[in-house]
Short mmCIF file of C-alpha atoms in Angstrom, two decimals:
data_model
loop_
_atom_site.label_atom_id
_atom_site.label_comp_id
_atom_site.label_asym_id
_atom_site.label_seq_id
_atom_site.Cartn_x
_atom_site.Cartn_y
_atom_site.Cartn_z
CA MET A 1 0.00 0.00 0.00
CA THR A 2 1.28 3.44 -0.89
CA ALA A 3 -0.05 6.47 0.93
CA VAL A 4 -1.25 9.36 -1.18
CA GLY A 5 -2.11 12.21 1.13
CA SER A 6 -4.40 10.57 3.66
CA TYR A 7 -5.95 8.28 1.05
CA GLU A 8 -4.22 4.92 0.78
CA VAL A 9 -4.03 3.77 -2.80
CA PRO A 10 -3.09 0.16 -3.58
CA LEU A 11 -0.67 -0.22 -6.44
CA ALA A 12 -1.48 -3.49 -8.16
CA GLN A 13 1.53 -3.23 -10.43
CA ALA A 14 4.46 -0.99 -11.16
CA VAL A 15 3.76 1.26 -14.11
CA SER A 16 6.20 3.24 -16.17
CA PRO A 17 5.04 6.88 -16.15
CA ARG A 18 6.48 7.31 -19.62
CA SER A 19 4.98 4.36 -21.43
CA GLY A 20 2.25 3.21 -19.09
CA ILE A 21 3.33 -0.40 -19.72
CA SER A 22 3.27 -2.71 -16.75
CA SER A 23 6.68 -3.66 -15.42
CA ARG A 24 5.29 -6.36 -13.14
CA PRO A 25 7.29 -9.58 -13.48
CA LYS A 26 5.43 -12.45 -15.08
CA ASP A 27 5.35 -15.87 -13.47
CA THR A 28 7.17 -18.24 -15.84
CA ALA A 29 4.93 -21.26 -15.28
CA SER A 30 1.65 -19.35 -15.59
CA GLY A 31 3.05 -17.47 -18.57
CA GLY A 32 3.83 -20.75 -20.28
CA ARG A 33 0.32 -22.06 -19.70
CA ALA A 34 -1.21 -18.83 -21.00
CA SER A 35 0.96 -18.98 -24.13
CA ALA A 36 -0.14 -22.56 -24.73
CA VAL A 37 -3.80 -21.57 -24.36
CA TRP A 38 -3.80 -18.71 -26.84
CA THR A 39 -1.58 -20.61 -29.28
CA MET A 40 -3.95 -23.58 -29.25
CA ALA A 41 -7.02 -21.35 -29.60
CA ALA A 42 -5.45 -19.46 -32.49
CA ALA A 43 -4.61 -22.73 -34.21
CA VAL A 44 -8.21 -23.91 -33.81
CA ALA A 45 -9.55 -20.63 -35.24
CA ILE A 46 -7.20 -20.82 -38.23
CA GLY A 47 -8.19 -24.45 -38.77
CA LEU A 48 -11.87 -23.54 -38.80
CA TRP A 49 -11.31 -20.79 -41.37
CA VAL A 50 -9.31 -23.20 -43.53
CA ILE A 51 -12.10 -25.78 -43.36
CA ASP A 52 -14.60 -23.08 -44.32
CA PHE A 53 -12.48 -22.07 -47.32
CA VAL A 54 -11.74 -25.60 -48.53
CA ALA A 55 -15.04 -27.37 -47.86
CA ALA A 56 -17.36 -24.54 -49.02
CA PRO A 57 -20.32 -25.82 -46.94
CA ALA A 58 -23.96 -24.90 -47.38
CA VAL A 59 -24.89 -21.41 -46.23
CA SER A 60 -26.50 -22.55 -42.94
CA ASP A 61 -23.49 -24.70 -42.08
CA ARG A 62 -21.14 -21.91 -43.14
CA VAL A 63 -22.85 -19.47 -40.77
CA VAL A 64 -22.42 -21.91 -37.87
CA LEU A 65 -18.79 -22.67 -38.79
CA ARG A 66 -17.86 -19.00 -39.12
CA SER A 67 -19.70 -18.10 -35.91
CA ILE A 68 -17.62 -20.66 -34.02
CA ALA A 69 -14.44 -19.50 -35.77
CA VAL A 70 -15.09 -15.85 -34.79
CA THR A 71 -15.83 -16.90 -31.21
CA VAL A 72 -12.60 -18.88 -30.89
CA GLU A 73 -10.65 -16.10 -32.62
CA TYR A 74 -11.79 -13.48 -30.11
CA LEU A 75 -11.06 -15.85 -27.22
CA ALA A 76 -7.58 -16.49 -28.60
CA LEU A 77 -6.95 -12.74 -28.79
CA MET A 78 -8.23 -12.35 -25.24
CA ALA A 79 -5.80 -15.03 -24.02
CA PHE A 80 -2.98 -13.42 -26.02
CA ILE A 81 -3.61 -9.98 -24.51
CA GLY A 82 -3.72 -11.58 -21.06
CA ASP A 83 -0.43 -13.38 -21.67
CA ARG A 84 1.26 -10.31 -23.15
CA TYR A 85 0.30 -7.83 -20.43
CA GLY A 86 -0.71 -10.00 -17.48
CA ARG A 87 -4.35 -8.97 -17.84
CA SER A 88 -7.35 -11.16 -17.28
CA LEU A 89 -11.09 -10.99 -16.80
CA ARG A 90 -10.58 -11.22 -13.05
CA GLN A 91 -8.93 -7.79 -13.09
CA PHE A 92 -11.83 -6.18 -14.98
CA GLN A 93 -9.59 -4.51 -17.52
CA LEU A 94 -11.41 -3.19 -20.55
CA GLY A 95 -9.44 -4.92 -23.31
CA PRO A 96 -10.08 -8.56 -22.25
CA TRP A 97 -13.71 -7.83 -21.35
CA TYR A 98 -14.33 -6.23 -24.75
CA LEU A 99 -12.89 -9.30 -26.50
CA LEU A 100 -15.06 -11.62 -24.39
CA SER A 101 -18.13 -9.52 -25.11
CA SER A 102 -17.34 -9.57 -28.83
CA ALA A 103 -16.87 -13.35 -28.75
CA VAL A 104 -20.44 -13.63 -27.48
CA THR A 105 -22.17 -10.86 -29.42
CA MET A 106 -20.35 -11.23 -32.75
CA GLY A 107 -19.60 -14.92 -32.63
CA LEU A 108 -21.57 -17.22 -30.37
CA ALA A 109 -24.93 -15.45 -30.69
CA SER A 110 -24.64 -15.49 -34.49
CA ILE A 111 -25.18 -19.27 -34.51
CA ALA A 112 -28.90 -18.47 -34.30
CA TRP A 113 -28.67 -17.50 -37.98
CA ARG A 114 -28.42 -21.18 -38.90
CA ASN A 115 -32.18 -20.79 -39.30
CA PRO A 116 -33.93 -17.92 -41.15
CA GLN A 117 -35.09 -15.09 -38.92
CA ASP A 118 -38.53 -13.50 -38.90
CA GLY A 119 -39.74 -9.91 -38.64
CA PHE A 120 -37.61 -7.18 -40.18
CA LEU A 121 -34.57 -9.47 -39.99
CA ALA A 122 -36.19 -11.59 -42.71
CA THR A 123 -34.86 -8.99 -45.17
CA ILE A 124 -31.29 -10.17 -44.43
CA ASP A 125 -30.03 -13.11 -46.47
CA ARG A 126 -27.94 -15.64 -44.58
CA SER A 127 -25.20 -15.38 -47.17
CA SER A 128 -24.83 -11.74 -46.06
CA VAL A 129 -24.47 -12.93 -42.46
CA ALA A 130 -21.72 -15.33 -43.54
CA HIS A 131 -20.02 -12.47 -45.41
CA ALA A 132 -20.30 -10.22 -42.34
CA LEU A 133 -18.74 -12.90 -40.12
CA ALA A 134 -15.79 -13.17 -42.51
CA ILE A 135 -15.30 -9.40 -42.25
CA VAL A 136 -15.42 -9.60 -38.45
CA GLY A 137 -12.79 -12.32 -38.64
CA LEU A 138 -10.51 -9.90 -40.52
CA ALA A 139 -11.25 -6.93 -38.25
CA ALA A 140 -10.60 -8.70 -34.93
CA PRO A 141 -6.80 -9.05 -35.44
CA LEU A 142 -6.62 -5.39 -36.52
CA TRP A 143 -8.27 -4.40 -33.22
CA ALA A 144 -5.67 -6.48 -31.37
CA ILE A 145 -2.84 -4.86 -33.34
CA GLY A 146 -4.16 -1.44 -32.41
CA TYR A 147 -4.29 -2.51 -28.76
CA LEU A 148 -0.74 -3.87 -28.91
CA VAL A 149 0.73 -0.81 -30.62
CA GLY A 150 -1.22 1.55 -28.38
CA PRO A 151 -2.07 5.21 -28.85
CA GLY A 152 1.52 6.43 -28.59
CA VAL A 153 3.64 8.03 -25.90
CA VAL A 154 2.11 11.50 -26.26
CA ALA A 155 -1.44 10.16 -25.84
CA LEU A 156 -0.39 8.10 -22.82
CA ARG A 157 1.15 11.16 -21.20
CA LEU A 158 -2.07 13.08 -21.76
CA GLY A 159 -3.98 10.16 -20.23
CA HIS A 160 -1.81 10.24 -17.12
CA ARG A 161 -2.37 14.00 -16.87
CA LEU A 162 -6.11 13.41 -17.12
CA ALA A 163 -5.84 10.90 -14.28
CA ALA A 164 -3.86 13.44 -12.25
CA VAL A 165 -6.55 16.07 -12.78
CA ALA A 166 -9.27 13.64 -11.68
CA THR A 167 -7.31 12.69 -8.55
CA LEU A 168 -6.13 16.17 -7.50
CA GLU A 169 -2.45 15.46 -8.12
CA ARG A 170 -1.47 18.39 -10.29
CA ASP A 171 1.25 19.46 -7.85
CA GLY A 172 2.42 15.89 -7.20
CA ARG A 173 1.29 15.98 -3.55
CA GLY A 174 -2.02 14.24 -4.09
CA GLY A 175 -4.84 13.86 -1.63
CA GLY A 176 -8.12 12.11 -1.65
CA VAL A 177 -10.32 11.78 1.40
CA CYS A 178 -13.88 11.07 0.30
CA ARG A 179 -16.38 13.69 1.46
CA PRO A 180 -18.88 12.05 3.82
CA ASN A 181 -22.01 12.99 1.85
CA ALA A 182 -20.55 13.38 -1.64
CA VAL A 183 -22.08 10.17 -3.03
CA LEU A 184 -25.49 11.15 -1.68
CA VAL A 185 -25.25 14.54 -3.38
CA LEU A 186 -24.16 13.02 -6.70
CA SER A 187 -26.88 10.39 -6.52
CA GLY A 188 -29.45 13.05 -5.61
CA VAL A 189 -28.48 15.14 -8.62
CA SER A 190 -28.82 12.07 -10.88
CA VAL A 191 -32.24 11.25 -9.40
CA VAL A 192 -33.49 14.79 -10.05
CA ALA A 193 -32.21 14.61 -13.64
CA ARG A 194 -33.93 11.29 -14.32
CA VAL A 195 -37.19 12.34 -12.69
CA ALA A 196 -37.10 15.40 -14.94
CA GLN A 197 -36.55 13.12 -17.94
CA ILE A 198 -39.56 11.01 -16.95
CA ALA A 199 -41.73 14.11 -16.50
CA LEU A 200 -40.63 15.48 -19.88
CA GLY A 201 -41.17 12.16 -21.66
CA GLN A 202 -37.47 11.68 -22.43
CA PHE A 203 -36.52 8.72 -20.25
CA GLY A 204 -35.51 5.43 -21.86
CA TYR A 205 -38.35 3.34 -23.25
CA LEU A 206 -40.90 5.66 -21.64
CA ALA A 207 -39.96 8.44 -24.08
CA ASP A 208 -42.26 9.35 -26.93
CA PRO A 209 -40.33 8.06 -29.98
CA SER A 210 -42.11 10.34 -32.44
CA LYS A 211 -40.85 13.39 -30.53
CA ALA A 212 -37.36 11.95 -30.18
CA VAL A 213 -36.86 11.80 -33.95
CA SER A 214 -38.53 15.13 -34.75
CA GLY A 215 -36.72 17.47 -32.40
CA SER A 216 -34.69 17.94 -29.26
CA SER A 217 -34.06 20.52 -26.55
CA TRP A 218 -30.88 22.19 -25.39
CA TYR A 219 -31.06 20.47 -22.01
CA ALA A 220 -31.75 16.89 -23.20
CA GLN A 221 -28.08 15.82 -23.37
CA ILE A 222 -27.35 17.56 -20.07
CA LEU A 223 -30.09 15.55 -18.35
CA VAL A 224 -28.82 12.29 -19.85
CA GLU A 225 -25.22 12.82 -18.75
CA THR A 226 -26.22 14.21 -15.35
CA GLY A 227 -28.46 11.21 -14.81
CA SER A 228 -25.46 8.93 -15.38
CA LEU A 229 -23.78 10.40 -12.29
CA GLY A 230 -25.75 7.85 -10.26
CA LEU A 231 -23.48 5.09 -11.56
CA ALA A 232 -20.37 7.10 -10.69
CA ALA A 233 -21.71 7.68 -7.17
CA LEU A 234 -22.42 3.96 -6.80
CA ALA A 235 -18.85 3.13 -7.87
CA ILE A 236 -17.42 5.50 -5.25
CA ALA A 237 -19.75 4.09 -2.57
CA SER A 238 -18.67 0.55 -3.52
CA VAL A 239 -14.99 1.42 -3.10
CA GLU A 240 -15.60 3.10 0.26
CA LEU A 241 -17.55 0.08 1.53
CA ALA A 242 -14.95 -2.38 0.24
CA ARG A 243 -12.10 -0.49 1.91
CA PHE A 244 -13.58 0.62 5.21
CA GLY A 245 -16.87 -1.25 5.77
CA GLY A 246 -19.24 0.06 8.42
CA VAL A 247 -23.00 0.20 8.83
CA ARG A 248 -23.36 3.71 7.41
CA ARG A 249 -21.35 2.95 4.27
CA ARG A 250 -23.24 -0.31 3.76
CA THR A 251 -26.57 1.48 4.10
CA ILE A 252 -25.55 4.19 1.63
CA PHE A 253 -24.32 1.55 -0.79
CA LEU A 254 -27.57 -0.42 -0.64
CA VAL A 255 -29.66 2.75 -1.11
CA LEU A 256 -27.64 3.79 -4.16
CA LEU A 257 -27.68 0.25 -5.57
CA GLY A 258 -31.46 0.05 -5.19
CA THR A 259 -31.84 3.46 -6.80
CA GLU A 260 -29.79 2.49 -9.86
CA ILE A 261 -31.55 -0.85 -10.26
CA GLY A 262 -34.94 0.82 -9.88
CA PHE A 263 -34.29 3.44 -12.55
CA GLY A 264 -32.74 0.77 -14.77
CA LEU A 265 -35.90 -1.30 -14.61
CA LEU A 266 -38.13 1.73 -15.14
CA SER A 267 -36.15 2.71 -18.23
CA GLY A 268 -37.09 -0.55 -19.96
CA MET A 269 -33.42 -1.00 -20.88
CA LYS A 270 -32.21 -4.29 -19.42
CA GLY A 271 -28.63 -3.33 -20.19
CA GLN A 272 -28.82 -0.68 -17.45
CA PHE A 273 -29.36 -3.41 -14.84
CA ALA A 274 -26.46 -5.46 -16.22
CA TYR A 275 -24.09 -2.48 -16.29
CA THR A 276 -25.06 -1.45 -12.75
CA LEU A 277 -24.14 -4.83 -11.29
CA LEU A 278 -21.07 -5.06 -13.48
CA ALA A 279 -19.93 -1.68 -12.16
CA VAL A 280 -20.37 -2.86 -8.56
CA CYS A 281 -18.38 -6.04 -9.22
CA LEU A 282 -15.64 -4.02 -10.93
CA SER A 283 -15.40 -1.56 -8.03
CA PHE A 284 -15.17 -4.30 -5.40
CA THR A 285 -12.63 -6.21 -7.50
CA VAL A 286 -10.16 -3.32 -7.85
CA ALA A 287 -10.63 -2.33 -4.19
CA ARG A 288 -10.22 -5.82 -2.71
CA GLY A 289 -8.07 -7.43 -5.36
CA ARG A 290 -10.34 -10.42 -5.98
CA LEU A 291 -13.29 -11.20 -8.20
CA PRO A 292 -16.67 -11.44 -6.42
CA LEU A 293 -17.65 -14.61 -8.28
CA ARG A 294 -20.76 -15.27 -6.20
CA TRP A 295 -22.02 -11.77 -6.96
CA LEU A 296 -21.50 -12.32 -10.68
CA LEU A 297 -23.28 -15.67 -10.68
CA GLY A 298 -26.13 -14.30 -8.57
CA ALA A 299 -26.49 -11.24 -10.79
CA ALA A 300 -26.52 -13.43 -13.90
CA ALA A 301 -29.30 -15.59 -12.41
CA VAL A 302 -31.41 -12.55 -11.48
CA PHE A 303 -30.82 -11.03 -14.91
CA LEU A 304 -31.96 -14.15 -16.78
CA LEU A 305 -34.81 -15.23 -14.49
CA VAL A 306 -36.26 -11.85 -13.47
CA VAL A 307 -34.95 -8.88 -15.46
CA VAL A 308 -35.31 -10.33 -18.97
CA PRO A 309 -38.93 -11.53 -18.52
CA PHE A 310 -39.81 -8.30 -16.68
CA ASN A 311 -38.28 -6.20 -19.43
CA ALA A 312 -40.25 -7.97 -22.17
CA ALA A 313 -43.56 -7.71 -20.28
CA TYR A 314 -42.93 -4.10 -19.23
CA ARG A 315 -42.14 -3.01 -22.79
CA ASP A 316 -45.27 -4.73 -24.03
CA ILE A 317 -47.35 -2.72 -21.55
CA VAL A 318 -45.60 0.61 -22.21
CA ARG A 319 -46.08 0.43 -26.00
CA LYS A 320 -48.96 -1.93 -26.43
CA HIS A 321 -50.59 -2.02 -29.88
CA GLY A 322 -48.39 0.86 -31.05
CA GLU A 323 -49.73 3.28 -28.42
CA ASN A 324 -47.49 4.77 -25.76
CA LEU A 325 -48.51 4.53 -22.13
CA SER A 326 -48.02 7.78 -20.25
CA ALA A 327 -44.90 7.99 -18.08
CA PRO A 328 -46.83 8.13 -14.74
CA ALA A 329 -48.95 5.14 -15.78
CA ALA A 330 -45.86 3.19 -16.84
CA VAL A 331 -44.13 3.92 -13.53
CA ALA A 332 -47.25 2.86 -11.63
CA ALA A 333 -47.49 -0.39 -13.62
CA ALA A 334 -43.86 -1.43 -13.01
CA PRO A 335 -44.32 -2.88 -9.45
CA GLN A 336 -47.20 -5.10 -10.59
CA VAL A 337 -45.14 -6.39 -13.52
CA ILE A 338 -42.26 -7.20 -11.17
CA VAL A 339 -44.55 -9.14 -8.82
CA GLN A 340 -46.07 -11.10 -11.70
CA THR A 341 -42.63 -11.83 -13.10
CA VAL A 342 -41.29 -13.11 -9.77
CA ASP A 343 -44.45 -15.22 -9.28
CA GLY A 344 -43.82 -16.86 -12.65
CA GLY A 345 -46.37 -15.06 -14.80
CA THR A 346 -45.68 -13.09 -17.92
CA GLY A 347 -46.44 -9.71 -16.46
CA GLY A 348 -49.34 -8.57 -18.52
CA THR A 349 -49.39 -10.99 -21.43
CA GLY A 350 -51.79 -13.43 -19.94
CA GLY A 351 -49.34 -15.87 -18.34
CA THR A 352 -50.58 -18.35 -15.82
CA GLY A 353 -47.59 -18.80 -13.63
CA GLY A 354 -45.70 -21.99 -13.20
CA ASN A 355 -47.52 -24.23 -15.67
CA ASP A 356 -46.08 -25.59 -18.86
CA ASN A 357 -47.32 -22.68 -20.91
CA GLY A 358 -45.72 -20.21 -18.53
CA GLN A 359 -42.43 -22.07 -18.66
CA SER A 360 -42.55 -22.23 -22.44
CA SER A 361 -43.28 -18.51 -22.64
CA SER A 362 -40.42 -17.75 -20.26
CA GLY A 363 -38.05 -19.87 -22.32
CA SER A 364 -39.20 -18.13 -25.48
CA VAL A 365 -38.58 -14.73 -23.90
CA LEU A 366 -35.06 -15.75 -22.87
CA SER A 367 -34.30 -17.05 -26.34
CA SER A 368 -35.73 -14.16 -28.33
CA THR A 369 -34.66 -11.38 -25.98
CA VAL A 370 -31.24 -12.43 -24.75
CA ILE A 371 -29.87 -14.08 -27.89
CA ASP A 372 -31.47 -11.84 -30.49
CA ARG A 373 -30.81 -8.57 -28.71
CA VAL A 374 -27.17 -9.22 -27.77
CA ARG A 375 -26.34 -10.42 -31.29
CA ALA A 376 -24.32 -7.68 -33.00
CA VAL A 377 -23.72 -9.18 -36.44
CA ASP A 378 -27.20 -8.28 -37.75
CA SER A 379 -26.51 -4.62 -38.50
CA LEU A 380 -23.20 -5.43 -40.21
CA ALA A 381 -24.91 -8.11 -42.32
CA ALA A 382 -27.59 -5.61 -43.35
CA VAL A 383 -24.95 -3.06 -44.39
CA VAL A 384 -22.92 -5.66 -46.28
CA GLN A 385 -26.04 -6.74 -48.15
CA LYS A 386 -27.18 -3.28 -49.27
CA THR A 387 -24.06 -1.09 -49.36
CA PRO A 388 -22.97 0.23 -51.79
CA ASN A 389 -25.35 -1.35 -54.34
CA MET A 390 -28.64 -0.12 -52.86
CA VAL A 391 -27.56 2.28 -50.11
CA PRO A 392 -24.47 4.34 -51.00
CA TYR A 393 -21.50 4.70 -48.67
CA ARG A 394 -21.66 7.61 -46.28
CA SER A 395 -18.77 10.04 -46.36
CA VAL A 396 -15.82 8.91 -44.27
CA PHE A 397 -15.36 12.52 -43.19
CA GLU A 398 -18.59 12.22 -41.16
CA LEU A 399 -16.60 10.15 -38.66
CA VAL A 400 -14.66 13.35 -37.91
CA THR A 401 -17.15 16.13 -38.53
CA ASP A 402 -20.19 14.56 -36.84
CA PRO A 403 -18.52 14.17 -33.41
CA VAL A 404 -17.21 17.75 -33.57
CA LEU A 405 -20.60 19.17 -34.54
CA GLY A 406 -22.33 16.91 -32.03
CA MET A 407 -20.44 18.53 -29.16
CA VAL A 408 -21.73 22.00 -30.04
CA PRO A 409 -24.38 22.82 -27.38
CA ARG A 410 -27.90 23.09 -28.76
CA ALA A 411 -28.25 26.34 -26.79
CA LEU A 412 -25.68 27.84 -29.21
CA TRP A 413 -27.11 26.02 -32.24
CA PRO A 414 -30.90 25.71 -31.85
CA ASP A 415 -31.35 24.19 -35.33
CA LYS A 416 -28.72 21.51 -34.86
CA PRO A 417 -29.89 18.30 -36.59
CA VAL A 418 -31.26 15.58 -34.33
CA ARG A 419 -29.19 12.42 -34.25
CA THR A 420 -31.51 9.65 -35.45
CA ALA A 421 -29.02 7.06 -36.73
CA GLY A 422 -30.99 4.04 -35.49
CA TYR A 423 -34.31 5.34 -36.82
CA THR A 424 -32.98 6.08 -40.32
CA PHE A 425 -30.97 2.82 -40.32
CA ASN A 426 -34.23 0.90 -39.89
CA GLN A 427 -35.72 2.55 -42.95
CA GLU A 428 -32.62 2.27 -45.14
CA TYR A 429 -31.58 -1.28 -44.31
CA TYR A 430 -34.68 -3.02 -42.87
CA ASP A 431 -37.31 -1.34 -45.09
CA THR A 432 -39.45 -0.21 -42.14
CA PRO A 433 -42.02 2.56 -42.71
CA ALA A 434 -41.33 6.08 -41.48
CA ASN A 435 -44.25 5.90 -39.02
CA LEU A 436 -42.63 2.97 -37.20
CA TYR A 437 -40.68 4.80 -34.51
CA SER A 438 -38.08 2.20 -33.66
CA SER A 439 -34.31 2.53 -33.37
CA ALA A 440 -32.06 -0.20 -34.70
CA ALA A 441 -28.94 -1.26 -32.83
CA ILE A 442 -25.91 -0.37 -34.96
CA SER A 443 -22.62 -1.99 -34.06
CA PRO A 444 -19.38 0.01 -34.41
CA GLN A 445 -18.30 -2.42 -37.14
CA ALA A 446 -21.45 -1.74 -39.14
CA ASP A 447 -21.06 2.01 -38.72
CA LEU A 448 -17.44 1.93 -39.90
CA PHE A 449 -18.26 -0.27 -42.90
CA ARG A 450 -21.06 1.98 -44.12
CA HIS A 451 -18.63 4.91 -44.04
CA GLY A 452 -16.30 3.52 -46.69
CA GLY A 453 -16.20 -0.26 -46.71
CA LEU A 454 -13.61 -2.78 -45.59
CA LEU A 455 -10.60 -0.45 -45.49
CA VAL A 456 -12.35 2.04 -43.21
CA LEU A 457 -13.51 -0.82 -40.98
CA LEU A 458 -10.01 -2.30 -40.65
CA LEU A 459 -8.34 1.06 -39.93
CA GLY A 460 -11.13 2.05 -37.56
CA SER A 461 -10.82 -1.26 -35.69
CA ALA A 462 -7.10 -0.63 -35.14
CA LEU A 463 -7.80 2.87 -33.83
CA MET A 464 -10.49 1.53 -31.50
CA GLY A 465 -8.01 -1.02 -30.15
CA ALA A 466 -5.61 1.82 -29.40
CA LEU A 467 -8.39 3.71 -27.60
CA TYR A 468 -9.14 0.73 -25.36
CA ARG A 469 -5.43 0.37 -24.58
CA PHE A 470 -5.36 4.07 -23.66
CA VAL A 471 -8.12 3.54 -21.09
CA ASP A 472 -6.49 0.42 -19.63
CA GLU A 473 -3.03 1.97 -19.37
CA THR A 474 -3.85 5.38 -17.96
CA LEU A 475 -7.18 5.17 -16.12
CA TYR A 476 -7.28 1.67 -14.63
CA PRO A 477 -8.08 2.31 -10.94
CA ALA A 478 -5.96 -0.41 -9.31
CA ARG A 479 -3.14 2.14 -9.23
CA ASP A 480 -5.41 4.79 -7.68
CA LEU A 481 -8.90 3.96 -6.43
CA ARG A 482 -10.03 7.54 -6.93
CA LEU A 483 -10.17 6.72 -10.65
CA THR A 484 -12.82 4.04 -10.14
CA ALA A 485 -15.82 6.23 -10.98
CA LEU A 486 -14.20 7.49 -14.20
CA TYR A 487 -13.07 4.02 -15.24
CA VAL A 488 -16.47 2.47 -14.52
CA SER A 489 -18.22 5.12 -16.61
CA LEU A 490 -15.91 4.55 -19.58
CA PHE A 491 -15.97 0.76 -19.10
CA THR A 492 -19.75 0.57 -19.43
CA LEU A 493 -19.79 3.05 -22.33
CA LEU A 494 -17.11 1.29 -24.38
CA LEU A 495 -18.28 -2.25 -23.67
CA THR A 496 -21.59 -1.83 -25.50
CA SER A 497 -21.96 -3.25 -29.00
CA GLU A 498 -25.00 -1.13 -29.92
CA THR A 499 -23.49 2.35 -30.30
CA THR A 500 -22.27 3.90 -33.53
CA VAL A 501 -18.72 5.20 -33.65
CA THR A 502 -19.94 8.76 -34.16
CA ASP A 503 -22.30 8.61 -31.16
CA LEU A 504 -19.48 7.11 -29.09
CA LEU A 505 -17.09 9.90 -30.03
CA VAL A 506 -19.73 12.51 -29.16
CA SER A 507 -20.46 10.97 -25.74
CA LEU A 508 -16.87 10.22 -24.72
CA PRO A 509 -15.51 13.75 -24.05
CA ILE A 510 -18.75 14.89 -22.43
CA LYS A 511 -18.74 11.84 -20.16
CA ILE A 512 -15.10 12.40 -19.20
CA VAL A 513 -15.62 16.06 -18.29
CA ILE A 514 -18.69 15.38 -16.14
CA VAL A 515 -17.24 12.39 -14.29
CA VAL A 516 -13.87 14.09 -13.70
CA ALA A 517 -15.78 16.99 -12.14
CA ALA A 518 -17.68 14.47 -10.00
CA CYS A 519 -14.41 12.86 -8.85
CA ARG A 520 -12.94 16.20 -7.88
CA PHE A 521 -16.09 17.00 -5.94
CA ALA A 522 -16.19 13.61 -4.19
CA TYR A 523 -12.61 13.74 -2.92
CA PHE A 524 -10.91 16.62 -1.15
CA ARG A 525 -7.28 17.29 -0.30
CA PRO A 526 -6.67 17.17 3.45
CA PRO A 527 -4.50 19.89 5.05
CA ALA A 528 -0.79 19.18 4.90
CA ARG A 529 0.66 17.97 8.18
CA VAL A 530 3.19 20.29 9.78
#
């Protein structure tokens, strides 16, 4: 333990201030086992791609074969990164977790395409899915190369300066005692922001989609980012509880955890629940140095058995038969849906509890909701199928200009165009009518490909790998627990597979500024001892 002011910060590994590369010695035996694992996995992935090329199987078999190959490829890269830098899932570093997430969302979940899909996905031919999987197989190593090369010494120095600003170390003296009521203030501000969003009809699935695509207000983005401070407050409360314990800290932690889970459920976005519990596990892991495996398993069980069925039933009630339930009515209906879900019913769809029909319905919800919604290859397959023949490439310069213009406050630019990428994507690639107010999930790979094709996707993947390395090298909180809130916020933002590159680049600087300000508010520098 190394004392920084009066705030003791555990240093999990020695880090070069110049390069940011870990200088921790690697255990020879464990290093040998890790090398064998990633080498074997890489050999299996290459073998699967060779079989695919030589055997030329039927399209359904090819989709399955390539899905497995992509899964193994991402897992091999995850093992390689872990062997190269001593990083693993147990440490909750962004790079390995992104590769694991991609193995599931881009690879494993794509096996469902062995059978034709229904609904708007019926417009996608399975040969396009197979083509998209081949492109993912090419892009994955480029991401790893970007991660290995890194963002460069200058960027790493700027990252360390950002960390110093967030932790009050500009003069090298440091400091960092947590203010007693700081997390309550931050959480209170986030609650006010989200209540305002609910009242204005701008909160998650409760929002009126027709208004969301037709216009916006100058304060909408402010409310969204301010509302996210609740997660930062929960991360700080988790660290304080893990380090010091105590009844008061435990009570505050449970109140903040319940608040975040409650708003996550009300939003109709099941990912909010998952990211909340993931943030708690991350915070406890870096503070205590061990993975709370029981928490992860328990959270996974609650997510699958309660949150997913609740989310499906709740959404059905909120937008039943194409009509939107008012926000107060939706909030009032949520407790009843939760009770029916826990009792085994379908929460408003006529379920009968624990009978065979109820079990079948629950299984169908898990299959259609979990697998279909986490699958990220769909949007890339749609783009590959229609671009550039039917839908022309978008200008590659939009990847630069759109984030810059997106950061201009609407108060200074009242006529700034509304960002409706998911809504327009549905119409262009899934042939949905304009009066269907639904937003498609667009993976970063799909967004890069539609801005110039394979070359843009490969170069963009390498740059994204460098960005993830930047976060891991400069902001990982094991070297300073005061960085936990900032790291958690970026971890949950960058782990998602449903955000376009342009939206990500717009959100990233705004998120950093707000959370850095929250960190500086939460911790204060104690008086120097004479």
